[in-house]
mmCIF file of C-alpha atoms in Angstrom:
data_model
loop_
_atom_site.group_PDB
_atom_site.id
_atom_site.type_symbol
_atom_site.label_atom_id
_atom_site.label_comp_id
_atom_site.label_asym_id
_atom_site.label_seq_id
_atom_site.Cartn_x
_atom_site.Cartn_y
_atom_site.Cartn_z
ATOM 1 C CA UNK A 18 30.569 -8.486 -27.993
ATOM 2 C CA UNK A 19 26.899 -7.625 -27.153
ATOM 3 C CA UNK A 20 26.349 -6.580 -23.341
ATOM 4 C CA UNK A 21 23.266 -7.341 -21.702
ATOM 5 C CA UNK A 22 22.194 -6.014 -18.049
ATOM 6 C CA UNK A 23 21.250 -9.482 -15.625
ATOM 7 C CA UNK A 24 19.198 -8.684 -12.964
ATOM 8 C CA UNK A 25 21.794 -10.582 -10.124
ATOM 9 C CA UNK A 26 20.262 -9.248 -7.092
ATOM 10 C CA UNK A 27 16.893 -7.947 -5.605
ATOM 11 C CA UNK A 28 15.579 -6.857 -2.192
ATOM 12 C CA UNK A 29 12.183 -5.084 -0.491
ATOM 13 C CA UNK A 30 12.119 -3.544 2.670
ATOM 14 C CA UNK A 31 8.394 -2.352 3.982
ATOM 15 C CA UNK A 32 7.735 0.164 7.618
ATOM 16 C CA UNK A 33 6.020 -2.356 10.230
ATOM 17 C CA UNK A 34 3.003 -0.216 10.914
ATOM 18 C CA UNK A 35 0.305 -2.457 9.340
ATOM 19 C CA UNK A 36 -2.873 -0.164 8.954
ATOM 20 C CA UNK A 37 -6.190 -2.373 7.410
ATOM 21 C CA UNK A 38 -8.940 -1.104 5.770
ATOM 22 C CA UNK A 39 -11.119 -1.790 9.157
ATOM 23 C CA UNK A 40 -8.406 0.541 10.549
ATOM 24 C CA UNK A 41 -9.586 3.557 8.200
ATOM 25 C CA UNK A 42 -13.127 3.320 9.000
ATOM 26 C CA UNK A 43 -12.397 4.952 12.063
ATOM 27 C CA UNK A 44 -11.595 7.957 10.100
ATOM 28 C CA UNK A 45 -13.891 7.500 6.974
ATOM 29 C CA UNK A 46 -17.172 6.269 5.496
ATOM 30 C CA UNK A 47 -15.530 3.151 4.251
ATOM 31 C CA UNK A 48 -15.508 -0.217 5.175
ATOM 32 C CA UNK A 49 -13.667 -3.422 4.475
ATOM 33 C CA UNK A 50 -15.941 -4.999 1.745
ATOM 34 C CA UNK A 51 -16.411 -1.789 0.696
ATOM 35 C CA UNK A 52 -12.246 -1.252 -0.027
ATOM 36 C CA UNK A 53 -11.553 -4.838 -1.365
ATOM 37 C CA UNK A 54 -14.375 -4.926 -3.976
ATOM 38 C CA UNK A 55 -13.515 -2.014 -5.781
ATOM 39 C CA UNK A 56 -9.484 -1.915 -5.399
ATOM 40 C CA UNK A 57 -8.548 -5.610 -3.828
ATOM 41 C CA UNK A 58 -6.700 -4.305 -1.178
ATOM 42 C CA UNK A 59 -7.183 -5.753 2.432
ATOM 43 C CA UNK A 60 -3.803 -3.292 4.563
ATOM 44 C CA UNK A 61 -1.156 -1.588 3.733
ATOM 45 C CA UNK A 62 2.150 -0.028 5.195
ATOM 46 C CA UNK A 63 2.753 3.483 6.663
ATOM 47 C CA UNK A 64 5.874 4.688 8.062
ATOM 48 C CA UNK A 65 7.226 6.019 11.434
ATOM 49 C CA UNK A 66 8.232 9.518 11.491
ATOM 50 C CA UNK A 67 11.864 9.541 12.922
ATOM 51 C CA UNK A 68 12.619 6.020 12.111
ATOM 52 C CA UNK A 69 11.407 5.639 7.844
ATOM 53 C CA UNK A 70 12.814 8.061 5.266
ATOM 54 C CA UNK A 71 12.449 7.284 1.332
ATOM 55 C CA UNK A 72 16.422 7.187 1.221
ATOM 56 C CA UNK A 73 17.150 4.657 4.059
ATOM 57 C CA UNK A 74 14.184 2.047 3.026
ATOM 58 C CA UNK A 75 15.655 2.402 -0.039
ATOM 59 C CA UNK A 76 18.943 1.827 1.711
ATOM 60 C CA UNK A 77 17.632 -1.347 3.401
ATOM 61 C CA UNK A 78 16.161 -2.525 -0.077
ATOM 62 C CA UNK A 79 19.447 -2.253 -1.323
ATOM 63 C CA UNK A 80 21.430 -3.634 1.377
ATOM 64 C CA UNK A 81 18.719 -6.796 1.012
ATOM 65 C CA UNK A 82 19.877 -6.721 -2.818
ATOM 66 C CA UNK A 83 23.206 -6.660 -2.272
ATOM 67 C CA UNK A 84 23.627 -8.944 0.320
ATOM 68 C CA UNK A 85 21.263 -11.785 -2.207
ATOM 69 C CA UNK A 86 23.639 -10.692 -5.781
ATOM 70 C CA UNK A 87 26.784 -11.440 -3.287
ATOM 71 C CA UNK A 88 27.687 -7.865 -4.265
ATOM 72 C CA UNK A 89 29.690 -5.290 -2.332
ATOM 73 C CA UNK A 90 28.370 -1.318 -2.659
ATOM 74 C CA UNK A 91 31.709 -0.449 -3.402
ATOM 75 C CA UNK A 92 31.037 -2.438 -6.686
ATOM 76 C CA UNK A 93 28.313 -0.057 -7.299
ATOM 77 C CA UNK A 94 29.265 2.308 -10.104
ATOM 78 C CA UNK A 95 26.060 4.113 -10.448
ATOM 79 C CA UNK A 96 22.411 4.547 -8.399
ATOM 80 C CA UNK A 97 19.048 5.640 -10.740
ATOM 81 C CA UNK A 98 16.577 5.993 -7.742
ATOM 82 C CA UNK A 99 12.936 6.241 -8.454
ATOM 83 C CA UNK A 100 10.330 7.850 -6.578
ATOM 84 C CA UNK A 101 7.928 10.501 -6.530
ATOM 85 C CA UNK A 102 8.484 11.501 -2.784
ATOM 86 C CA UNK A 103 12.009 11.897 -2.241
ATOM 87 C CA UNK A 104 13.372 13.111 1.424
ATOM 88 C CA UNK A 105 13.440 16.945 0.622
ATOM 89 C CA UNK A 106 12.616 19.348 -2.507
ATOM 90 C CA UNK A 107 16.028 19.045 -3.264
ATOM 91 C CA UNK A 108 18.676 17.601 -3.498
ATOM 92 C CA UNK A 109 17.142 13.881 -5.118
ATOM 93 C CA UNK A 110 16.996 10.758 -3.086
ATOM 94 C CA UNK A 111 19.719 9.579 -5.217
ATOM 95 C CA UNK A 112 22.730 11.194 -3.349
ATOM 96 C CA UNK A 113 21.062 10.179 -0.011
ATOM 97 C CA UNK A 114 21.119 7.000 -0.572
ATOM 98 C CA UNK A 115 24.581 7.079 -1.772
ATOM 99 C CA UNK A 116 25.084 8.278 1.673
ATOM 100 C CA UNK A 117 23.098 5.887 3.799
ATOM 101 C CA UNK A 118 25.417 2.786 1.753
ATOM 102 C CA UNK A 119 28.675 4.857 2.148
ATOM 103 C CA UNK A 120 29.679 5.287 -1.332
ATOM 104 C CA UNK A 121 31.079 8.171 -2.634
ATOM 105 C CA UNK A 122 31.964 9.904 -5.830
ATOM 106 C CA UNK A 123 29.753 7.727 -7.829
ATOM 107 C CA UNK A 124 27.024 8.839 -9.977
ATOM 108 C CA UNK A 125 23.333 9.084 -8.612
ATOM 109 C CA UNK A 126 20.331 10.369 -10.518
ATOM 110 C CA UNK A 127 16.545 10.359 -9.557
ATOM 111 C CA UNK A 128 13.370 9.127 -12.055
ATOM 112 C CA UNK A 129 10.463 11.239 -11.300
ATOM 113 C CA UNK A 130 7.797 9.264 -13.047
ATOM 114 C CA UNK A 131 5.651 7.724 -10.778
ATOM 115 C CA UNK A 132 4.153 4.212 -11.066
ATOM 116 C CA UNK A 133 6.376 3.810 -13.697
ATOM 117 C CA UNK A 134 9.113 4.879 -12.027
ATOM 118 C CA UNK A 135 10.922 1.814 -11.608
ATOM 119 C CA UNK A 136 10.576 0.480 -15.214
ATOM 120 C CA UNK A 137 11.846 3.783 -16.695
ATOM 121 C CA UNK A 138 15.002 3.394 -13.997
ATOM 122 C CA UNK A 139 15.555 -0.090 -14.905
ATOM 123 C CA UNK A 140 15.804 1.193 -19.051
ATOM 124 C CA UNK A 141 18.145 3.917 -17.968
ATOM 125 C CA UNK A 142 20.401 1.644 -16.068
ATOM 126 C CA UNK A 143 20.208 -0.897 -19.126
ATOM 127 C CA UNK A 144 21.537 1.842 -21.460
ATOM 128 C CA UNK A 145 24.023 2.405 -19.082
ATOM 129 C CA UNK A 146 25.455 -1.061 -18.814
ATOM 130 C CA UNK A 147 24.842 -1.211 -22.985
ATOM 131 C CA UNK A 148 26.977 1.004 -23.775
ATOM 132 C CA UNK A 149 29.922 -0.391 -21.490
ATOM 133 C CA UNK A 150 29.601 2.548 -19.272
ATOM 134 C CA UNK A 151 28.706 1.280 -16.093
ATOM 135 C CA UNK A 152 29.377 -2.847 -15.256
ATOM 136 C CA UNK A 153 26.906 -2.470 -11.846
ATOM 137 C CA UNK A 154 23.592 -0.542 -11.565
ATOM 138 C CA UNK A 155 21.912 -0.388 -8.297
ATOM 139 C CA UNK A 156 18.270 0.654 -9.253
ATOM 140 C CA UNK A 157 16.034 1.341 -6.352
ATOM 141 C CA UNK A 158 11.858 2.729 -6.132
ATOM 142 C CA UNK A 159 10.982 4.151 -2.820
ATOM 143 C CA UNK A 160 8.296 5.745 -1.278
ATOM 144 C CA UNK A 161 6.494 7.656 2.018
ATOM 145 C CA UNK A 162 3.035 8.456 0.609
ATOM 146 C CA UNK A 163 0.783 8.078 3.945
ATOM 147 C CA UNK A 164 1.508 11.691 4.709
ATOM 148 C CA UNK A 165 0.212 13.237 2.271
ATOM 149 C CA UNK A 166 -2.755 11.591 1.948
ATOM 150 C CA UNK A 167 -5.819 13.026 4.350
ATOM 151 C CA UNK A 168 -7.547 10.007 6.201
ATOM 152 C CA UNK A 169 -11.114 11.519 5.783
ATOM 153 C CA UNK A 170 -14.482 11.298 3.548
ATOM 154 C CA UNK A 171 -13.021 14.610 1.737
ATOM 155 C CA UNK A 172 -9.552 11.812 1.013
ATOM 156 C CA UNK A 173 -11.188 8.559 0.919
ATOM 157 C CA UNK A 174 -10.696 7.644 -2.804
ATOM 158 C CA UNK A 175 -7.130 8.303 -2.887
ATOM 159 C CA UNK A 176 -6.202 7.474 0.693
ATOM 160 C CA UNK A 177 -7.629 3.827 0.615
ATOM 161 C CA UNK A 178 -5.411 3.218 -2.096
ATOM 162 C CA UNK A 179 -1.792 4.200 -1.373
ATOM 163 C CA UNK A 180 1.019 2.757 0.934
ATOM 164 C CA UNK A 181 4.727 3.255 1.684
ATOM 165 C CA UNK A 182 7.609 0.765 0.933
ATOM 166 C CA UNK A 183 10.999 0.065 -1.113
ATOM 167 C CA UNK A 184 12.176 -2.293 -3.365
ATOM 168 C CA UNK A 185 15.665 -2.930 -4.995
ATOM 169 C CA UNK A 186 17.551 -4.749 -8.092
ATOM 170 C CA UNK A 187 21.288 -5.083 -8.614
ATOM 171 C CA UNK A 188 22.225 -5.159 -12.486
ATOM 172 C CA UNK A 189 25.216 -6.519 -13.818
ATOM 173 C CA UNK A 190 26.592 -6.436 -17.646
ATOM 174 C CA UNK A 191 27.094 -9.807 -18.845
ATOM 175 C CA UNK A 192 27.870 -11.628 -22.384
ATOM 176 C CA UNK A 193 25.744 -14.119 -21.671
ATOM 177 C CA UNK A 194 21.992 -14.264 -23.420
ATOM 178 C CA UNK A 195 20.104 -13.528 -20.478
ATOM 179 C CA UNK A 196 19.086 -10.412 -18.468
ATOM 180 C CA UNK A 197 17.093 -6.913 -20.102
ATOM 181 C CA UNK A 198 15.545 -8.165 -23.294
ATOM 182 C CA UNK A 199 14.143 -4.631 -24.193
ATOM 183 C CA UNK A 200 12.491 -1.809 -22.318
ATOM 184 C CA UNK A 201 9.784 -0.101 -23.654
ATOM 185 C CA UNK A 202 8.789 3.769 -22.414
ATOM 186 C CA UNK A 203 5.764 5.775 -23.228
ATOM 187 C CA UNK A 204 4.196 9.220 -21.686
ATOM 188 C CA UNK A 205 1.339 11.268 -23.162
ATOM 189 C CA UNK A 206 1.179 14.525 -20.786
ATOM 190 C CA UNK A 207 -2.567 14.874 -22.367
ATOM 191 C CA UNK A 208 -3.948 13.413 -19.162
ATOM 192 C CA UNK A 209 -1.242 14.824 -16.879
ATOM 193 C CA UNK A 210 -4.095 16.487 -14.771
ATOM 194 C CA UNK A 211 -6.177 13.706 -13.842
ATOM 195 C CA UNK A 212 -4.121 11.962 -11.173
ATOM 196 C CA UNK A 213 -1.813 15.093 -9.749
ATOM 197 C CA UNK A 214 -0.657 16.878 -6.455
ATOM 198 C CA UNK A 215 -0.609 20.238 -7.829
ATOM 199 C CA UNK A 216 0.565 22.146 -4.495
ATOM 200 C CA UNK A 217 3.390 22.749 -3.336
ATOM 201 C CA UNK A 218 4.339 23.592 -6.710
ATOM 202 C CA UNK A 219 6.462 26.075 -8.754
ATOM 203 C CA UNK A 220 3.226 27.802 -10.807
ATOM 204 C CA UNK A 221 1.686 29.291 -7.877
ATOM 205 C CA UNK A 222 3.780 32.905 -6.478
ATOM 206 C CA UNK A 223 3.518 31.503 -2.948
ATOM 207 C CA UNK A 224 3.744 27.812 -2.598
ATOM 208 C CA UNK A 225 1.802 26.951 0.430
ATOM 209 C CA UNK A 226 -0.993 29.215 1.824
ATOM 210 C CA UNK A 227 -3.983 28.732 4.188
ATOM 211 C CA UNK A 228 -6.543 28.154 1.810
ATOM 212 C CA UNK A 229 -4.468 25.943 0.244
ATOM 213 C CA UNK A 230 -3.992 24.270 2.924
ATOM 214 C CA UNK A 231 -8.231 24.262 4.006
ATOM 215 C CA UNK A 232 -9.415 23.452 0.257
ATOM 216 C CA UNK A 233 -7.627 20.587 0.156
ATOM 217 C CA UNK A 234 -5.030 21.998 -2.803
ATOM 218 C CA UNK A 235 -2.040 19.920 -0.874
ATOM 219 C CA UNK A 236 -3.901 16.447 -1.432
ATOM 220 C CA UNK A 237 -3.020 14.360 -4.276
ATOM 221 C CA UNK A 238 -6.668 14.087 -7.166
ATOM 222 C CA UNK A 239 -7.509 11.687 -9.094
ATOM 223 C CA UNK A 240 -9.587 11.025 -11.768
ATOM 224 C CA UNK A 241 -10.205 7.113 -11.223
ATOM 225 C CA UNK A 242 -12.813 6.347 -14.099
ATOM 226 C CA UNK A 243 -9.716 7.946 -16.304
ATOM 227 C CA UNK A 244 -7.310 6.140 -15.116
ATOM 228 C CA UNK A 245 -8.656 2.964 -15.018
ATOM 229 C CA UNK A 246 -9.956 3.233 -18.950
ATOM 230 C CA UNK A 247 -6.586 4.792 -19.778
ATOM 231 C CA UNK A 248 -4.838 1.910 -17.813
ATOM 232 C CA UNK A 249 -6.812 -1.371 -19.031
ATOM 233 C CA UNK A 250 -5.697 -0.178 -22.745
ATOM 234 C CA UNK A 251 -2.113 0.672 -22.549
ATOM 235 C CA UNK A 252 -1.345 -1.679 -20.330
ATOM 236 C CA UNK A 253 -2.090 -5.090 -22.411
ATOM 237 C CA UNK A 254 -0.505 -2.775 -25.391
ATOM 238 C CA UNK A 255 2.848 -2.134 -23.650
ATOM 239 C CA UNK A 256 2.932 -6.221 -22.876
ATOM 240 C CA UNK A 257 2.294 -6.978 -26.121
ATOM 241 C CA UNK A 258 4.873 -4.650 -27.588
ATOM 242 C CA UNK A 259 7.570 -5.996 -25.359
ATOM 243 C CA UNK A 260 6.379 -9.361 -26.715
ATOM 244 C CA UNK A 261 6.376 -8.948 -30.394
ATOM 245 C CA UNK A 262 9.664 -6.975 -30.207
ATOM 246 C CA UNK A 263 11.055 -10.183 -29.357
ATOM 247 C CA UNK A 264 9.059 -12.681 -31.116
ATOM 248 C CA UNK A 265 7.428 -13.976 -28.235
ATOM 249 C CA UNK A 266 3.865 -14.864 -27.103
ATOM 250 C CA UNK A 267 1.730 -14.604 -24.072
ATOM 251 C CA UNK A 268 2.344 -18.262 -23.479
ATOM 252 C CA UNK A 269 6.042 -17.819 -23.247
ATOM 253 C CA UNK A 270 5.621 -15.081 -20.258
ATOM 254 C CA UNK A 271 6.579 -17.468 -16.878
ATOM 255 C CA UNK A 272 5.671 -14.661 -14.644
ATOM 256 C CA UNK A 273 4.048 -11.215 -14.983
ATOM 257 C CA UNK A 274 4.536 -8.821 -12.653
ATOM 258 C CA UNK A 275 2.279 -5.526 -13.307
ATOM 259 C CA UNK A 276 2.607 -2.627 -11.217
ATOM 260 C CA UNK A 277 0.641 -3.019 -8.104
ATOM 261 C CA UNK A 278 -2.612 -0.329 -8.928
ATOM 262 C CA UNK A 279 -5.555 -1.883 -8.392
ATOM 263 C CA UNK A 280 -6.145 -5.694 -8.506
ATOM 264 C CA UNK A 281 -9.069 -5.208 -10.637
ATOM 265 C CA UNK A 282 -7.037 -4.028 -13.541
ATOM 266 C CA UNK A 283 -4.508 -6.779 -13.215
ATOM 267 C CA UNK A 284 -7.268 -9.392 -13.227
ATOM 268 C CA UNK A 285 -8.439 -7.490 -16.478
ATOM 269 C CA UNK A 286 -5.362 -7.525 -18.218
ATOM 270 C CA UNK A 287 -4.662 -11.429 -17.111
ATOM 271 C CA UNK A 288 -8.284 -12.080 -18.695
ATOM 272 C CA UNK A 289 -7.375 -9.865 -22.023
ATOM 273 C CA UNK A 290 -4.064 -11.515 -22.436
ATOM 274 C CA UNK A 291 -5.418 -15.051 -21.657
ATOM 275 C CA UNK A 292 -2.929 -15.307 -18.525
ATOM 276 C CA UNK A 293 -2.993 -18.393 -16.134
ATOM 277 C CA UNK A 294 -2.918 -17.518 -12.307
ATOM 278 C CA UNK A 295 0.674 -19.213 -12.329
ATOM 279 C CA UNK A 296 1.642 -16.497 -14.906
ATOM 280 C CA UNK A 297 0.756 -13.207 -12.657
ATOM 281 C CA UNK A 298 1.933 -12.197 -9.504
ATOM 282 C CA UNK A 299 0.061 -10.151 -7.237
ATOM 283 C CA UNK A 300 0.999 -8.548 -3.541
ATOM 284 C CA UNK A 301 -1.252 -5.244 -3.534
ATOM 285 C CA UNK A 302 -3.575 -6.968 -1.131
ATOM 286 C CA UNK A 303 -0.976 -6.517 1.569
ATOM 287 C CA UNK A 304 0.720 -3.115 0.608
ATOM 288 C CA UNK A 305 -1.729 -1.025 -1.703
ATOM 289 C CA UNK A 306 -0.481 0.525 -4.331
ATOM 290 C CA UNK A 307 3.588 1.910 -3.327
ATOM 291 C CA UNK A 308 3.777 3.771 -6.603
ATOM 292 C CA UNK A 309 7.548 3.942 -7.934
ATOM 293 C CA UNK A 310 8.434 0.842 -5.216
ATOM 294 C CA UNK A 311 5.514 -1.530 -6.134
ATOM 295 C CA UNK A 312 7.068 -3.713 -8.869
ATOM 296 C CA UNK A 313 10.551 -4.456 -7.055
ATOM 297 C CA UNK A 314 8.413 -5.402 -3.825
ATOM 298 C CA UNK A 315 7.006 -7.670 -5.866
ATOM 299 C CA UNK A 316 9.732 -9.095 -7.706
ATOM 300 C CA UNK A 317 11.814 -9.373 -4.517
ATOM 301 C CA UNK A 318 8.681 -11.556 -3.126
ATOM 302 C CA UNK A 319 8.332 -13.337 -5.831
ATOM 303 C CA UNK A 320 11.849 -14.121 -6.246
ATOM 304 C CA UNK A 321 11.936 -15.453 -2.419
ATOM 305 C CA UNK A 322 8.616 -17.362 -3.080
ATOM 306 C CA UNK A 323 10.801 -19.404 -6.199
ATOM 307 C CA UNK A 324 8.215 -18.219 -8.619
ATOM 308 C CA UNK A 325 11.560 -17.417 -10.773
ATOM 309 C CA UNK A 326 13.985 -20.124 -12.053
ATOM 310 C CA UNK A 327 16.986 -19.321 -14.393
ATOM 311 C CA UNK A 328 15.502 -19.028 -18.406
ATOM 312 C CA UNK A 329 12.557 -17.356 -17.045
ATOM 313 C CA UNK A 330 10.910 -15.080 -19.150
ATOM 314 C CA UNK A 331 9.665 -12.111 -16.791
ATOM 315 C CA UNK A 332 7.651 -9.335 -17.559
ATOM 316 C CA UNK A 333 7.034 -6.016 -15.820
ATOM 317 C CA UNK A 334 4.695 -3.563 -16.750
ATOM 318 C CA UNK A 335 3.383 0.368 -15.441
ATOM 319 C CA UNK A 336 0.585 2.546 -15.923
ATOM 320 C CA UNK A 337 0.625 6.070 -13.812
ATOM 321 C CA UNK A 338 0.277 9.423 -13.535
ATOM 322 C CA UNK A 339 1.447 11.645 -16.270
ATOM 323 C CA UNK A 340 -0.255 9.442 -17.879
ATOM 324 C CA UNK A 341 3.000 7.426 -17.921
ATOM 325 C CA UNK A 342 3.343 3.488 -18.949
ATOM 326 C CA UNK A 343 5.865 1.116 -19.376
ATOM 327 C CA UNK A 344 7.439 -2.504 -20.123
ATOM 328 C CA UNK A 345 10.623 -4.513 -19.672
ATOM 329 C CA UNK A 346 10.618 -8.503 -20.593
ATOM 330 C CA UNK A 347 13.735 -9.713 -19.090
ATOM 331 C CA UNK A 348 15.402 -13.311 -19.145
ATOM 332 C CA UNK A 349 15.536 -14.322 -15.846
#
């Protein structure tokens, strides 16, 4: 008897702060136009010190995703938590959450790959449920990136870009033909210094020093031409690898949901893969890129919009730093 993992449950939760790209002009040589032409993003969310941690929007994803997969979080048997920004150094996000929903003893492990986080948590929890392990998987991708980006010229490519937010999914083993379809994980640490926040990190004697701090070493770099010629490649490749491991075609794909980057590269992969607007769903204009938590926002939106019926095929795909990518088709 074959188990499959059936995605029963999912849930978002974003800070109310609303901060638009005319709102960053004040600190920048930007501008609106400017922002949306080159990344498609009109605002985005940052959080309130004191009120937002990564743990309890992660908690309030979850809560969301219990509450719609009519699931208790004592039914929970284990949390895989994704993000690149957890709470503290140590311990991982996992255990806080585990906390924040009041649910001891069971496991709770963190995913520290980045934008795709969430699809590498998902393939965990589906080996997980596979085996007969685990029945329920609460998989969660969480984030608080607004403070450590710097809102001036010096941070403007990065800082226009990035948001904070959570997003949740309840799995469930089940006999029946539906749910994970295949998961498919790739990394090449070739590129791993091209999109990076080097400091505070282990390689350096003293962590955090002044000149770090005035150079600019404790803001996140990126290489954008790189990863935008890196990410319109692997991206269509991963799809079409999830695809053809299941005998399927683009036409078959009800909804795509790629990780929220830059709309630019999501219109180029719809155009490469032939993609009708009905097939792709979008939400980075209102919440940049949230890294680790941007694909269950936007499955948890779409889901509420009824962009997802029962028989659906869905497909999620990543591209981040590392250079990290990933896919998951799942029947909905």
């Amino acid at each position: 008897m074959q188990l499959h993992s059936q995605l029963i449950g999912t849930g978002h939760y974003v800070p109310e702060q609303i901060v638009t790209n005319n709102d960053l002009t004040a600190f920048m040589e930007t501008s609106d136009a400017w922002i949306q032409e080159r990344t498609g993003i009109k605002e985005r969310r940052y959080f309130k010190e004191g009120v937002d941690t990564v743990s309890n929007m992660g908690a309030k994803a979850a809560q969301m995703a219990l509450a719609n997969a009519k699931v208790e979080a004592k039914e929970i048997d284990l949390i895989v938590f994704a993000t690149l920004s957890p709470d503290y150094a140590f311990p991982g996000a996992g255990v806080l959450l585990q906390r924040e929903l009041g649910v001891p003893n069971i496991p709770a492990l963190d995913i520290r790959q980045q934008c795709a986080g969430f699809i590498y948590a998902l393939s965990v929890a589906d080996q997980f449920i596979k085996t007969g392990m685990y029945k329920t998987v609460l998989v969660v991708g969480s984030e608080i990136q607004s403070n450590i980006l710097e809102l001036s010229d010096r941070g403007r490519n990065v800082a226009v870009i990035f948001g904070d937010g959570a997003g949740a999914v309840v799995l469930r083993a089940t006999t029946e033909n539906k749910g994970i379809l295949s998961t498919h994980l790739h990394a090449d640490g070739t590129y791993a210094e091209e999109l990076m926040l080097e400091h505070p990190g282990s390689r350096s004697k003293t962590r955090v020093t002044p000149e770090m701090i005035e150079n600019g070493a404790l803001l996140p770099v990126m290489n954008g031409q790189a990863v935008f010629k890196q990410a319109v490649q692997k991206f269509p490749a991963v799809i079409m690898e999830a695809l053809e491991a299941n005998n399927l075609q683009t036409t078959d794909i009800s909804l795509l949901i790629p990780h929220q980057a830059n709309l630019r590269i999501a219109e180029y992969v719809q155009k490469q893969l032939k993609l009708e607007d009905h097939q792709v769903f979008n939400n980075i204009q209102k919440y940049g890129n949230t890294t680790a938590a941007s694909i269950p926002i936007a499955l948890s939106e779409a889901v509420q919009e009824g962009r997802l019926k029962s028989g659906d095929i869905l497909c999620m795909a990543a591209f981040g730093s590392g250079f990290v990518w990933a896919s998951a088709l799942v029947r909905y």
